[in-house]
Every structure is written in C-alpha cells, then in structure tokens.
Amino acid sequence: MTPAARLQAVIDLLTEIDETPRPADAVMSAYFRNRRYIGSKDRTAVAQMAYAILRRHARLGWWIERGGYERPTPRARVLAYLLLEENRNAGVVLEMFSGGKFAPARLTDDELAMVGKLESHTMDHPDMPETVRVECPDWAEAAMRASLGDRFGVEMEKLLEAAPLDLRINPLKANQQSAIKALAKAQITAETTRWSPLGLRVKGRPPLGSVDAFKDGLVEIQDEGSQLVALAVAPKPGHQVVDFCAGAGGKTLAVAALMKNKGRVVACDVLDKRLKRAAERFRRAGLHNIEAHPLTSERDPWVKRHKRKFDRVLVDAPCSGTGTWRRNPDARWRQLGPGLEQLLPLQANILDSAARLVKPGGRLIYATCSMLHDENEAQVEAFLQTHHDFVVKPVAEVWAEEEAGAPPVEGPYLRLTPAKHDTDGFFAAVLERRAEETVSQESVSDVGVEQGEVDPVELGKAIDA
C-alpha cells in the first residue's frame, strides 16, 4: 500500500469503529479479516496509527474545535494527527489527500482552513485543560480524582501509554526460563516480570498465533496484573473452585494450572458463547479439571443448589474497565455496556449471590479491572456490613502462604495501578468465611430464595441447626 492508501484505510477503520457498537479491537480484527489482501506490514502500520489516534481522542477533538472545524470526524482526526503528532507540513498533507486511486479525497475548504490553523503546532498547548491533556472523560473525572487523589495526573498520564505484552507460563508445561528459551527459537525476546512468578514480558508486538510455544500451550497472553489476581485466589490442588464471571477464561486457566490439574474449577458466565470459545484455550493448555457452566443470571438456581460447596469463589465482576484504558483506549469514550450507575448495584448483587457458594473456611475473592473506589473498596465494605461471617484476608498473608515473595502492595487489598506497578489497573479483595459461624452472623441472602425474599422453612431449619 502507498502511504496515502494507508491513510484511507485508517479513515475507513476509524469510521467502522465509530459506527459499530463493539470494542475497537474486535472491529479492527473483523476489518482486517475481511481484507486479507492487506499485507502484514500494512496491517501493522494501519492498526498502529488507528490506535494512536484513539489514544489522542480528546486532544485531537480539542484542536479540531480550536481550528474551527465542525466536528471531529475520522478524516479530521487523521488530518490533525498528521499535523500535530507527526509534524507534517500542509504541503505534504495536501499531496497525501490527492483524491487519486486509493488515496483520501481532496480537502474541502473547511478542512483546508483547519489545516492552516493547526500547521506548525504540536499536540500540547498551555490552554489545554488537564482533563483533555490526560484524556479523562467527563463521566469518570470526579470518581477518578476521588480514587487517585494527588496521583490523578501521574496515573492518567501512564494510562495514555500502550500496554506491554505480557505472557503467563503454563506451569504444567514450562517454567519461566524454559518458556523464554522456547520463545527465543521464534526470535521473540522475553524477560521475567517484576511481580508475577509466572509472568513474562515480551519485547515488541510479535504475532504469537503462529509460535509453537503459544500453539502448544506453554504460554498464554495475560497482563501481569491479571496474573496477580489469580495468585490471590491461592487455589490448592484438590480444591473445588468457581470462577463466577469467567468470561474468556484467562483467570480460569491460571487458577486451574495453579491447582496442577487436580480438583475442579467451574467456569461460570451468563454469556454461553464466551464459555464455548474459552474451551479451546482450556484444551490447548492441557487442562482437564475445568468444566463450564452457563448461568441465566447471578441468581441462577444452580447457585442455591451448590451453597457452601466451594473452597474458593472468584468474582471477577463486570466493571467500568478504567484500569484497562491503556489497551482499550476507545472504552473511555464509548459506552458499550452498562454505565456506572447500573454497574454498582449489579456488582453488589453478584457478590452477594456468589458468597453463598463459599464453604466455611473458604474464600471469596472479589476483583475488578477498575481504578474507582466505588467499584472496589466501597463494594467490599458494604458487603462486609451485611455479611458478618466474612473477614478480610490481607494480601501479605496470602502472599506469605503462597511463598510468592514480597507482596506488590501494602494494606489489606491488592490494588494495582499502571504508574506504580506497570500493570493494568486491578483490584482484588480476599474475603474468608469464618470456619465457626452462628446463624446471627449469616446474611439474608444466604438463606433466602431470591434477593429480597426469605423462605420461612429454610430460615427455620437454619435456626434449628
């Protein structure tokens, strides 16, 4: 492809992302899958520019408005990016937007006027508001400032960077050093991660799909922070474990591997198709201690039937995803799922329901990929106020039990941030159910039929017990 043709592909791709109610990475994957004639180098160049523009959404929009243009269309964003980030001059831009074969159409008068106003500027400007400079959307600003305090600026700036490529070794098939050697055979450079004893950080963005170490299940793609959440579950061989919101199965895989293929892991989710896709990952990893169980909702009757049966219950709750903005920059601006006002009661309901599965002495692990206090500490505190039979198990104690080295955080919870830990933003709380309970400590949901209801027969049995 010519440079001009690549620009047109970027414009087309950004248009599809704007118009398709799916995450940008999924839209991008479909875009290239339907255009197999685009070579690998061209795909890389187009994808890199598209992501670079998505990461500068607010700043480009601010400049476009300042340039007097009507709205930040994909064409306008590409033009502004060329001028402000790549420092192209107006003459070069005009040549690229020539209207020739495969090239973008010629500039309109309004676009020409905007180019004239933006030429010779850079992306930064002293008049640019902080929230624009750090790409913080209006809906998240107050909550992010409240959660991050005086670290708001430094954490938000770190979220502007592209996330590194992390792998998790499969301890059933490899260790860190043997996996590094296997990757080296494919000319892939990797080094051990700082915090996770199972992690590798890869240099660059090599295509892993054709690499033997990946195809043979020696390694899986998983952010180091996500690996640490799985370590916080601290599963033991022979345990009975539930991954209550398994999704694509990344943490399920990690937990099952830590159990050395012994015991049972039940991967649950309300999206049956995601569980079916995850099954291929389970097979590739050589794990046979995982079973998938779709749920109709967080209050599925299966939960009541398996009350107090499991040693570990992981709740990787649906959340705002603010901790993943490095790898999902479009998520800042496009609400493709429930908003925060819907997520908070949903998280509380999921946590309450999943708690019923935990046996006395077992643990409930609540996790999110959010950096917001309301979705993290506040949810745990509210849960503990109504579930007096659970207590917090500090992260340091879990790490000591697992002999995992120095814990990555101080305090009771696992709270990871991009600037402090160079991981995605994650939160996890380990909550242990007391081995000796009294009925007065039990929550209504533990003996209830459905949320807000109590079966008097069941309640009477509990009291008699």
Tab-separated table of C-alpha atoms in Angstrom:
chain	number	residue	atom	x	y	z
A	1	MET	CA	0.000	0.000	0.000
A	2	THR	CA	1.110	3.557	-0.640
A	3	PRO	CA	1.260	5.948	2.326
A	4	ALA	CA	-1.889	7.635	1.018
A	5	ALA	CA	-3.696	4.295	0.730
A	6	ARG	CA	-2.755	3.512	4.322
A	7	LEU	CA	-4.266	6.830	5.391
A	8	GLN	CA	-7.523	5.983	3.646
A	9	ALA	CA	-7.536	2.590	5.369
A	10	VAL	CA	-7.089	4.338	8.733
A	11	ILE	CA	-10.011	6.650	7.934
A	12	ASP	CA	-12.178	3.680	6.905
A	13	LEU	CA	-11.215	1.746	10.026
A	14	LEU	CA	-11.936	4.659	12.367
A	15	THR	CA	-15.289	5.142	10.642
A	16	GLU	CA	-16.202	1.496	11.272
A	17	ILE	CA	-15.158	1.810	14.913
A	18	ASP	CA	-17.317	4.926	15.315
A	19	GLU	CA	-20.323	3.254	13.725
A	20	THR	CA	-20.072	-0.251	15.209
A	21	PRO	CA	-21.246	-0.898	18.805
A	22	ARG	CA	-18.360	-3.260	19.546
A	23	PRO	CA	-14.925	-2.754	21.145
A	24	ALA	CA	-12.324	-1.286	18.818
A	25	ASP	CA	-10.100	-4.370	18.906
A	26	ALA	CA	-12.977	-6.574	17.749
A	27	VAL	CA	-13.907	-4.139	14.960
A	28	MET	CA	-10.256	-3.957	13.904
A	29	SER	CA	-9.929	-7.729	13.812
A	30	ALA	CA	-13.026	-8.044	11.617
A	31	TYR	CA	-11.840	-5.212	9.361
A	32	PHE	CA	-8.571	-6.958	8.524
A	33	ARG	CA	-10.172	-10.404	8.347
A	34	ASN	CA	-12.450	-9.091	5.591
A	35	ARG	CA	-9.496	-7.543	3.735
A	36	ARG	CA	-6.935	-10.304	3.556
A	37	TYR	CA	-5.299	-8.572	0.596
A	38	ILE	CA	-3.769	-6.095	3.067
A	39	GLY	CA	-0.266	-7.341	3.834
A	40	SER	CA	1.099	-7.821	7.355
A	41	LYS	CA	3.300	-4.706	7.299
A	42	ASP	CA	0.413	-2.584	6.057
A	43	ARG	CA	-1.935	-4.073	8.684
A	44	THR	CA	0.571	-3.201	11.388
A	45	ALA	CA	1.011	0.361	10.135
A	46	VAL	CA	-2.734	0.966	9.794
A	47	ALA	CA	-3.526	-0.523	13.198
A	48	GLN	CA	-0.765	1.430	14.928
A	49	MET	CA	-1.960	4.754	13.521
A	50	ALA	CA	-5.597	3.970	14.322
A	51	TYR	CA	-4.712	3.155	17.930
A	52	ALA	CA	-2.507	6.254	18.196
A	53	ILE	CA	-5.453	8.379	17.109
A	54	LEU	CA	-7.812	6.635	19.537
A	55	ARG	CA	-5.350	7.378	22.356
A	56	ARG	CA	-5.497	11.081	21.472
A	57	HIS	CA	-9.250	11.344	21.056
A	58	ALA	CA	-9.829	14.260	23.453
A	59	ARG	CA	-6.700	16.186	22.472
A	60	LEU	CA	-7.389	15.889	18.761
A	61	GLY	CA	-11.008	16.887	19.335
A	62	TRP	CA	-9.863	19.955	21.296
A	63	TRP	CA	-7.550	21.033	18.488
A	64	ILE	CA	-10.131	20.362	15.786
A	65	GLU	CA	-12.615	22.590	17.579
A	66	ARG	CA	-9.915	25.205	18.057
A	67	GLY	CA	-9.236	25.012	14.333
A	68	GLY	CA	-12.830	25.998	13.640
A	69	TYR	CA	-13.881	22.654	12.162
A	70	GLU	CA	-17.429	21.485	12.743
A	71	ARG	CA	-16.820	18.092	14.361
A	72	PRO	CA	-14.027	15.532	14.898
A	73	THR	CA	-14.777	13.164	12.004
A	74	PRO	CA	-12.318	10.350	11.234
A	75	ARG	CA	-10.881	12.443	8.380
A	76	ALA	CA	-10.476	15.453	10.652
A	77	ARG	CA	-8.777	13.346	13.331
A	78	VAL	CA	-6.336	11.877	10.799
A	79	LEU	CA	-5.548	15.358	9.472
A	80	ALA	CA	-4.990	16.753	12.957
A	81	TYR	CA	-2.836	13.755	13.900
A	82	LEU	CA	-0.592	14.214	10.855
A	83	LEU	CA	-0.097	17.885	11.637
A	84	LEU	CA	0.200	17.803	15.427
A	85	GLU	CA	1.799	14.440	16.195
A	86	GLU	CA	3.750	13.615	13.040
A	87	ASN	CA	4.561	17.278	12.368
A	88	ARG	CA	3.737	17.061	8.662
A	89	ASN	CA	3.501	20.361	6.819
A	90	ALA	CA	0.445	21.433	4.873
A	91	GLY	CA	2.064	20.707	1.510
A	92	VAL	CA	2.735	17.067	2.372
A	93	VAL	CA	-0.805	16.633	3.712
A	94	LEU	CA	-2.268	18.059	0.507
A	95	GLU	CA	-0.238	15.587	-1.544
A	96	MET	CA	-1.487	12.651	0.527
A	97	PHE	CA	-5.116	13.790	0.271
A	98	SER	CA	-4.863	13.898	-3.507
A	99	GLY	CA	-8.111	12.189	-4.488
A	100	GLY	CA	-6.094	9.713	-6.553
A	101	LYS	CA	-6.595	5.947	-6.704
A	102	PHE	CA	-6.862	4.512	-3.156
A	103	ALA	CA	-5.948	7.912	-1.689
A	104	PRO	CA	-8.222	10.072	0.502
A	105	ALA	CA	-10.405	12.618	-1.277
A	106	ARG	CA	-9.147	16.151	-1.713
A	107	LEU	CA	-9.565	18.512	1.214
A	108	THR	CA	-12.671	20.641	1.461
A	109	ASP	CA	-12.426	24.378	2.052
A	110	ASP	CA	-13.246	23.860	5.754
A	111	GLU	CA	-10.560	21.210	6.056
A	112	LEU	CA	-8.048	23.471	4.323
A	113	ALA	CA	-8.854	26.235	6.796
A	114	MET	CA	-8.340	23.850	9.727
A	115	VAL	CA	-5.018	22.666	8.310
A	116	GLY	CA	-3.864	26.255	8.060
A	117	LYS	CA	-4.700	26.916	11.718
A	118	LEU	CA	-3.129	23.697	13.058
A	119	GLU	CA	0.054	23.681	10.968
A	120	SER	CA	3.251	24.307	12.966
A	121	HIS	CA	1.551	23.441	16.289
A	122	THR	CA	2.246	20.391	18.463
A	123	MET	CA	-0.209	18.279	20.417
A	124	ASP	CA	0.465	20.119	23.698
A	125	HIS	CA	-0.835	23.599	24.373
A	126	PRO	CA	-0.798	25.680	27.597
A	127	ASP	CA	-4.525	26.422	27.262
A	128	MET	CA	-5.463	22.729	27.090
A	129	PRO	CA	-7.442	21.645	30.202
A	130	GLU	CA	-5.890	18.906	32.319
A	131	THR	CA	-8.764	16.506	31.693
A	132	VAL	CA	-8.255	16.895	27.938
A	133	ARG	CA	-4.485	16.516	28.231
A	134	VAL	CA	-4.807	13.236	30.163
A	135	GLU	CA	-7.810	12.008	28.126
A	136	CYS	CA	-10.212	11.742	31.067
A	137	PRO	CA	-13.887	11.655	30.041
A	138	ASP	CA	-16.392	13.788	31.930
A	139	TRP	CA	-18.271	10.781	33.316
A	140	ALA	CA	-15.145	9.456	35.067
A	141	GLU	CA	-13.382	12.632	36.199
A	142	ALA	CA	-14.894	13.085	39.666
A	143	ALA	CA	-14.637	9.374	40.506
A	144	MET	CA	-11.056	9.094	39.227
A	145	ARG	CA	-9.945	12.183	41.145
A	146	ALA	CA	-11.599	10.884	44.318
A	147	SER	CA	-9.975	7.475	43.899
A	148	LEU	CA	-6.476	8.589	42.860
A	149	GLY	CA	-6.116	11.781	44.893
A	150	ASP	CA	-2.831	13.549	44.222
A	151	ARG	CA	-1.811	10.695	41.897
A	152	PHE	CA	-4.541	11.585	39.408
A	153	GLY	CA	-2.180	13.249	36.925
A	154	VAL	CA	0.610	10.670	37.013
A	155	GLU	CA	-1.739	7.682	36.778
A	156	MET	CA	-3.804	9.213	33.981
A	157	GLU	CA	-0.657	10.017	32.011
A	158	LYS	CA	0.522	6.417	32.390
A	159	LEU	CA	-2.852	5.252	31.082
A	160	LEU	CA	-2.093	7.097	27.833
A	161	GLU	CA	0.702	4.660	27.001
A	162	ALA	CA	0.251	1.411	25.140
A	163	ALA	CA	0.215	-1.594	27.453
A	164	PRO	CA	3.137	-4.029	27.242
A	165	LEU	CA	2.605	-7.579	26.017
A	166	ASP	CA	2.658	-9.964	28.976
A	167	LEU	CA	2.519	-13.747	28.933
A	168	ARG	CA	1.769	-16.231	31.687
A	169	ILE	CA	3.608	-19.522	31.621
A	170	ASN	CA	1.638	-22.730	31.969
A	171	PRO	CA	3.342	-24.405	34.960
A	172	LEU	CA	2.124	-27.797	33.734
A	173	LYS	CA	4.288	-27.451	30.637
A	174	ALA	CA	7.032	-24.926	31.342
A	175	ASN	CA	8.799	-22.647	33.771
A	176	GLN	CA	9.859	-19.079	33.109
A	177	GLN	CA	13.326	-19.959	31.817
A	178	SER	CA	12.231	-22.820	29.562
A	179	ALA	CA	9.463	-20.611	28.124
A	180	ILE	CA	11.980	-17.827	27.446
A	181	LYS	CA	14.151	-20.319	25.533
A	182	ALA	CA	11.159	-21.640	23.567
A	183	LEU	CA	10.185	-18.109	22.570
A	184	ALA	CA	13.762	-17.294	21.601
A	185	LYS	CA	13.616	-20.051	18.982
A	186	ALA	CA	10.957	-17.917	17.282
A	187	GLN	CA	13.160	-14.792	17.617
A	188	ILE	CA	10.953	-13.451	20.420
A	189	THR	CA	12.704	-11.738	23.311
A	190	ALA	CA	11.085	-12.051	26.734
A	191	GLU	CA	12.108	-11.435	30.325
A	192	THR	CA	10.603	-12.338	33.674
A	193	THR	CA	8.031	-9.950	35.117
A	194	ARG	CA	8.656	-7.938	38.270
A	195	TRP	CA	5.744	-9.170	40.388
A	196	SER	CA	4.308	-12.379	38.974
A	197	PRO	CA	6.378	-15.567	39.387
A	198	LEU	CA	4.571	-16.934	36.332
A	199	GLY	CA	4.917	-13.910	34.071
A	200	LEU	CA	6.997	-12.938	31.058
A	201	ARG	CA	7.140	-9.539	29.373
A	202	VAL	CA	7.714	-9.663	25.629
A	203	LYS	CA	9.677	-7.109	23.657
A	204	GLY	CA	7.581	-5.555	20.883
A	205	ARG	CA	4.387	-6.969	19.414
A	206	PRO	CA	5.304	-10.262	17.722
A	207	PRO	CA	2.492	-12.302	16.162
A	208	LEU	CA	2.108	-15.130	18.671
A	209	GLY	CA	-0.564	-17.121	16.879
A	210	SER	CA	1.970	-18.995	14.748
A	211	VAL	CA	4.545	-19.513	17.514
A	212	ASP	CA	4.967	-23.099	18.763
A	213	ALA	CA	5.263	-22.044	22.418
A	214	PHE	CA	1.816	-20.470	22.142
A	215	LYS	CA	0.191	-23.139	19.977
A	216	ASP	CA	1.466	-25.884	22.286
A	217	GLY	CA	0.076	-24.173	25.388
A	218	LEU	CA	3.360	-23.274	27.075
A	219	VAL	CA	2.283	-19.640	27.401
A	220	GLU	CA	-0.927	-17.616	27.408
A	221	ILE	CA	-1.421	-13.899	26.867
A	222	GLN	CA	-2.336	-12.326	30.217
A	223	ASP	CA	-1.471	-8.975	31.784
A	224	GLU	CA	0.770	-9.290	34.824
A	225	GLY	CA	-1.898	-7.656	36.993
A	226	SER	CA	-4.450	-10.244	35.961
A	227	GLN	CA	-1.942	-12.968	36.870
A	228	LEU	CA	-1.610	-11.481	40.355
A	229	VAL	CA	-5.381	-11.592	40.812
A	230	ALA	CA	-5.262	-15.321	40.014
A	231	LEU	CA	-2.446	-15.755	42.538
A	232	ALA	CA	-4.608	-14.016	45.151
A	233	VAL	CA	-7.159	-16.818	44.748
A	234	ALA	CA	-4.460	-19.121	46.178
A	235	PRO	CA	-6.088	-22.352	44.993
A	236	LYS	CA	-4.662	-25.680	46.117
A	237	PRO	CA	-4.575	-28.976	44.239
A	238	GLY	CA	-7.793	-30.826	45.010
A	239	HIS	CA	-9.793	-27.684	45.779
A	240	GLN	CA	-13.287	-27.043	44.486
A	241	VAL	CA	-13.232	-23.614	42.810
A	242	VAL	CA	-15.742	-21.407	40.981
A	243	ASP	CA	-14.820	-18.634	38.576
A	244	PHE	CA	-18.193	-16.915	38.795
A	245	CYS	CA	-17.701	-14.437	35.908
A	246	ALA	CA	-15.234	-16.421	33.801
A	247	GLY	CA	-15.657	-14.547	30.507
A	248	ALA	CA	-12.933	-15.561	28.066
A	249	GLY	CA	-11.331	-17.784	30.707
A	250	GLY	CA	-7.975	-16.090	31.311
A	251	LYS	CA	-8.108	-16.264	35.099
A	252	THR	CA	-9.820	-19.658	34.937
A	253	LEU	CA	-6.781	-21.000	33.096
A	254	ALA	CA	-4.381	-19.515	35.608
A	255	VAL	CA	-6.291	-20.876	38.595
A	256	ALA	CA	-6.651	-24.355	37.098
A	257	ALA	CA	-2.936	-24.507	36.279
A	258	LEU	CA	-2.020	-23.455	39.833
A	259	MET	CA	-4.069	-26.440	41.001
A	260	LYS	CA	-1.843	-28.731	38.881
A	261	ASN	CA	-4.860	-30.192	37.091
A	262	LYS	CA	-6.191	-31.605	40.361
A	263	GLY	CA	-9.555	-30.803	41.880
A	264	ARG	CA	-12.289	-28.966	39.965
A	265	VAL	CA	-12.756	-25.495	38.530
A	266	VAL	CA	-16.246	-24.487	37.416
A	267	ALA	CA	-16.176	-21.638	34.895
A	268	CYS	CA	-19.478	-19.766	35.029
A	269	ASP	CA	-20.773	-16.881	32.935
A	270	VAL	CA	-24.062	-15.532	31.656
A	271	LEU	CA	-22.603	-15.425	28.116
A	272	ASP	CA	-22.581	-19.028	26.956
A	273	LYS	CA	-20.749	-18.206	23.700
A	274	ARG	CA	-17.766	-16.812	25.595
A	275	LEU	CA	-17.512	-20.018	27.611
A	276	LYS	CA	-17.555	-22.084	24.424
A	277	ARG	CA	-14.732	-20.002	22.945
A	278	ALA	CA	-12.781	-20.351	26.194
A	279	ALA	CA	-12.995	-24.144	25.918
A	280	GLU	CA	-10.404	-24.103	23.118
A	281	ARG	CA	-7.965	-22.274	25.406
A	282	PHE	CA	-8.538	-24.893	28.105
A	283	ARG	CA	-7.759	-27.720	25.670
A	284	ARG	CA	-4.618	-26.038	24.332
A	285	ALA	CA	-3.318	-25.632	27.886
A	286	GLY	CA	-3.830	-29.345	28.569
A	287	LEU	CA	-6.206	-28.662	31.456
A	288	HIS	CA	-8.900	-31.224	32.200
A	289	ASN	CA	-10.009	-30.031	35.630
A	290	ILE	CA	-12.239	-27.274	34.196
A	291	GLU	CA	-15.931	-27.555	33.479
A	292	ALA	CA	-18.078	-24.799	32.009
A	293	HIS	CA	-21.487	-23.946	33.404
A	294	PRO	CA	-23.542	-21.139	31.827
A	295	LEU	CA	-25.774	-19.140	34.169
A	296	THR	CA	-29.081	-17.472	33.383
A	297	SER	CA	-28.212	-14.673	35.821
A	298	GLU	CA	-26.261	-14.127	39.030
A	299	ARG	CA	-29.288	-15.609	40.822
A	300	ASP	CA	-29.344	-18.814	38.789
A	301	PRO	CA	-30.857	-21.726	40.811
A	302	TRP	CA	-27.534	-23.564	40.389
A	303	VAL	CA	-26.047	-21.229	42.991
A	304	LYS	CA	-28.541	-22.184	45.680
A	305	ARG	CA	-28.132	-25.904	44.913
A	306	HIS	CA	-24.376	-25.621	45.443
A	307	LYS	CA	-24.471	-23.444	48.527
A	308	ARG	CA	-21.327	-23.728	50.696
A	309	LYS	CA	-19.687	-26.318	48.444
A	310	PHE	CA	-16.560	-24.488	47.258
A	311	ASP	CA	-13.149	-23.706	48.724
A	312	ARG	CA	-12.599	-20.668	46.503
A	313	VAL	CA	-15.028	-18.448	44.628
A	314	LEU	CA	-13.593	-15.823	42.316
A	315	VAL	CA	-15.866	-12.935	41.341
A	316	ASP	CA	-14.178	-11.026	38.524
A	317	ALA	CA	-17.061	-8.576	38.404
A	318	PRO	CA	-18.225	-6.601	35.378
A	319	CYS	CA	-16.957	-3.063	35.846
A	320	SER	CA	-16.167	0.247	34.213
A	321	GLY	CA	-12.848	-1.093	32.913
A	322	THR	CA	-10.991	2.098	33.807
A	323	GLY	CA	-7.911	0.041	34.627
A	324	THR	CA	-7.680	-1.265	31.044
A	325	TRP	CA	-7.642	2.076	29.226
A	326	ARG	CA	-4.042	1.501	28.109
A	327	ARG	CA	-5.134	-1.401	25.927
A	328	ASN	CA	-8.737	-0.272	25.325
A	329	PRO	CA	-8.459	3.486	24.683
A	330	ASP	CA	-11.856	3.673	22.986
A	331	ALA	CA	-13.554	2.477	26.198
A	332	ARG	CA	-13.106	5.945	27.682
A	333	TRP	CA	-15.484	7.469	25.170
A	334	ARG	CA	-17.853	4.708	24.048
A	335	GLN	CA	-20.327	3.200	26.496
A	336	LEU	CA	-20.896	-0.262	25.069
A	337	GLY	CA	-22.327	-1.782	28.254
A	338	PRO	CA	-23.989	-0.697	31.477
A	339	GLY	CA	-22.978	2.651	32.918
A	340	LEU	CA	-21.551	3.106	36.388
A	341	GLU	CA	-24.985	3.705	37.890
A	342	GLN	CA	-26.095	0.260	36.653
A	343	LEU	CA	-22.806	-1.494	37.401
A	344	LEU	CA	-22.642	-0.666	41.115
A	345	PRO	CA	-25.868	-2.465	42.134
A	346	LEU	CA	-25.048	-5.310	39.738
A	347	GLN	CA	-21.637	-5.822	41.349
A	348	ALA	CA	-23.182	-5.858	44.811
A	349	ASN	CA	-25.813	-8.375	43.714
A	350	ILE	CA	-23.247	-10.665	42.061
A	351	LEU	CA	-21.006	-10.569	45.128
A	352	ASP	CA	-23.917	-11.288	47.437
A	353	SER	CA	-25.100	-14.249	45.358
A	354	ALA	CA	-21.650	-15.752	44.780
A	355	ALA	CA	-20.911	-15.608	48.524
A	356	ARG	CA	-23.476	-18.364	49.042
A	357	LEU	CA	-21.145	-20.812	47.275
A	358	VAL	CA	-18.302	-20.392	49.782
A	359	LYS	CA	-17.892	-23.122	52.390
A	360	PRO	CA	-16.926	-22.276	55.990
A	361	GLY	CA	-13.198	-21.642	55.987
A	362	GLY	CA	-13.305	-20.980	52.230
A	363	ARG	CA	-12.568	-17.710	50.467
A	364	LEU	CA	-14.419	-15.273	48.271
A	365	ILE	CA	-12.176	-13.197	46.017
A	366	TYR	CA	-13.747	-10.044	44.629
A	367	ALA	CA	-11.872	-8.475	41.711
A	368	THR	CA	-12.312	-5.755	39.106
A	369	CYS	CA	-10.212	-4.134	36.391
A	370	SER	CA	-11.359	-0.755	37.702
A	371	MET	CA	-9.468	2.020	39.481
A	372	LEU	CA	-12.615	3.516	41.044
A	373	HIS	CA	-13.142	3.388	44.818
A	374	ASP	CA	-16.904	2.940	44.423
A	375	GLU	CA	-16.401	-0.286	42.473
A	376	ASN	CA	-13.655	-1.591	44.736
A	377	GLU	CA	-13.168	-0.773	48.416
A	378	ALA	CA	-16.687	0.627	48.783
A	379	GLN	CA	-18.232	-2.590	47.445
A	380	VAL	CA	-16.189	-4.721	49.822
A	381	GLU	CA	-17.013	-2.514	52.809
A	382	ALA	CA	-20.726	-2.611	52.014
A	383	PHE	CA	-20.589	-6.404	51.641
A	384	LEU	CA	-18.863	-6.866	54.994
A	385	GLN	CA	-21.500	-4.758	56.735
A	386	THR	CA	-24.175	-7.298	55.796
A	387	HIS	CA	-22.067	-10.491	55.763
A	388	HIS	CA	-20.522	-10.660	59.228
A	389	ASP	CA	-19.327	-14.226	58.680
A	390	PHE	CA	-16.663	-12.952	56.239
A	391	VAL	CA	-13.407	-11.226	57.169
A	392	VAL	CA	-10.672	-9.673	55.057
A	393	LYS	CA	-7.603	-11.819	54.456
A	394	PRO	CA	-4.747	-9.314	53.936
A	395	VAL	CA	-2.760	-9.665	50.729
A	396	ALA	CA	0.524	-10.003	52.642
A	397	GLU	CA	-0.807	-13.106	54.413
A	398	VAL	CA	-1.903	-14.671	51.125
A	399	TRP	CA	1.486	-13.975	49.530
A	400	ALA	CA	3.260	-15.496	52.533
A	401	GLU	CA	1.124	-18.635	52.290
A	402	GLU	CA	1.903	-18.962	48.595
A	403	GLU	CA	5.613	-18.190	49.084
A	404	ALA	CA	5.231	-15.686	46.256
A	405	GLY	CA	7.852	-13.242	47.519
A	406	ALA	CA	7.230	-9.690	48.659
A	407	PRO	CA	3.628	-8.610	48.049
A	408	PRO	CA	3.267	-5.864	45.418
A	409	VAL	CA	1.163	-3.663	47.717
A	410	GLU	CA	0.811	-2.569	51.306
A	411	GLY	CA	-2.551	-2.714	53.012
A	412	PRO	CA	-5.288	-5.326	53.044
A	413	TYR	CA	-6.267	-5.249	49.359
A	414	LEU	CA	-4.493	-5.928	46.086
A	415	ARG	CA	-4.693	-2.546	44.355
A	416	LEU	CA	-2.540	-2.310	41.226
A	417	THR	CA	-2.068	0.784	39.077
A	418	PRO	CA	-0.177	1.416	35.834
A	419	ALA	CA	2.157	4.072	37.273
A	420	LYS	CA	3.048	2.145	40.441
A	421	HIS	CA	3.214	-1.393	39.088
A	422	ASP	CA	3.311	-1.084	35.271
A	423	THR	CA	0.284	-3.354	35.033
A	424	ASP	CA	-3.307	-2.693	34.132
A	425	GLY	CA	-5.341	-1.214	36.963
A	426	PHE	CA	-6.693	-4.086	39.064
A	427	PHE	CA	-8.312	-4.516	42.446
A	428	ALA	CA	-8.813	-7.687	44.463
A	429	ALA	CA	-10.032	-8.388	47.992
A	430	VAL	CA	-9.717	-11.806	49.613
A	431	LEU	CA	-12.622	-12.456	51.999
A	432	GLU	CA	-12.539	-15.548	54.182
A	433	ARG	CA	-15.654	-17.150	55.603
A	434	ARG	CA	-15.316	-17.944	59.290
A	435	ALA	CA	-14.971	-21.631	59.990
A	436	GLU	CA	-17.222	-21.377	63.058
A	437	GLU	CA	-20.419	-19.484	62.373
A	438	THR	CA	-23.580	-18.561	64.167
A	439	VAL	CA	-26.885	-18.031	62.433
A	440	SER	CA	-26.989	-14.465	63.653
A	441	GLN	CA	-23.932	-13.778	61.534
A	442	GLU	CA	-25.456	-15.115	58.330
A	443	SER	CA	-26.851	-12.771	55.731
A	444	VAL	CA	-30.407	-12.887	54.498
A	445	SER	CA	-29.159	-13.799	51.033
A	446	ASP	CA	-27.501	-16.909	52.463
A	447	VAL	CA	-30.829	-18.428	53.455
A	448	GLY	CA	-33.045	-16.552	51.024
A	449	VAL	CA	-34.721	-17.955	47.935
A	450	GLU	CA	-34.140	-14.859	45.823
A	451	GLN	CA	-32.815	-11.416	46.527
A	452	GLY	CA	-35.181	-9.657	48.897
A	453	GLU	CA	-37.063	-12.842	49.810
A	454	VAL	CA	-36.688	-15.283	52.707
A	455	ASP	CA	-38.089	-18.780	52.691
A	456	PRO	CA	-39.504	-19.258	56.250
A	457	VAL	CA	-38.981	-23.034	56.073
A	458	GLU	CA	-35.292	-22.660	55.184
A	459	LEU	CA	-34.868	-19.956	57.819
A	460	GLY	CA	-36.417	-22.219	60.445
A	461	LYS	CA	-34.070	-25.059	59.518
A	462	ALA	CA	-31.091	-22.740	59.815
A	463	ILE	CA	-32.180	-21.539	63.260
A	464	ASP	CA	-32.818	-25.113	64.436
A	465	ALA	CA	-29.342	-26.075	63.231
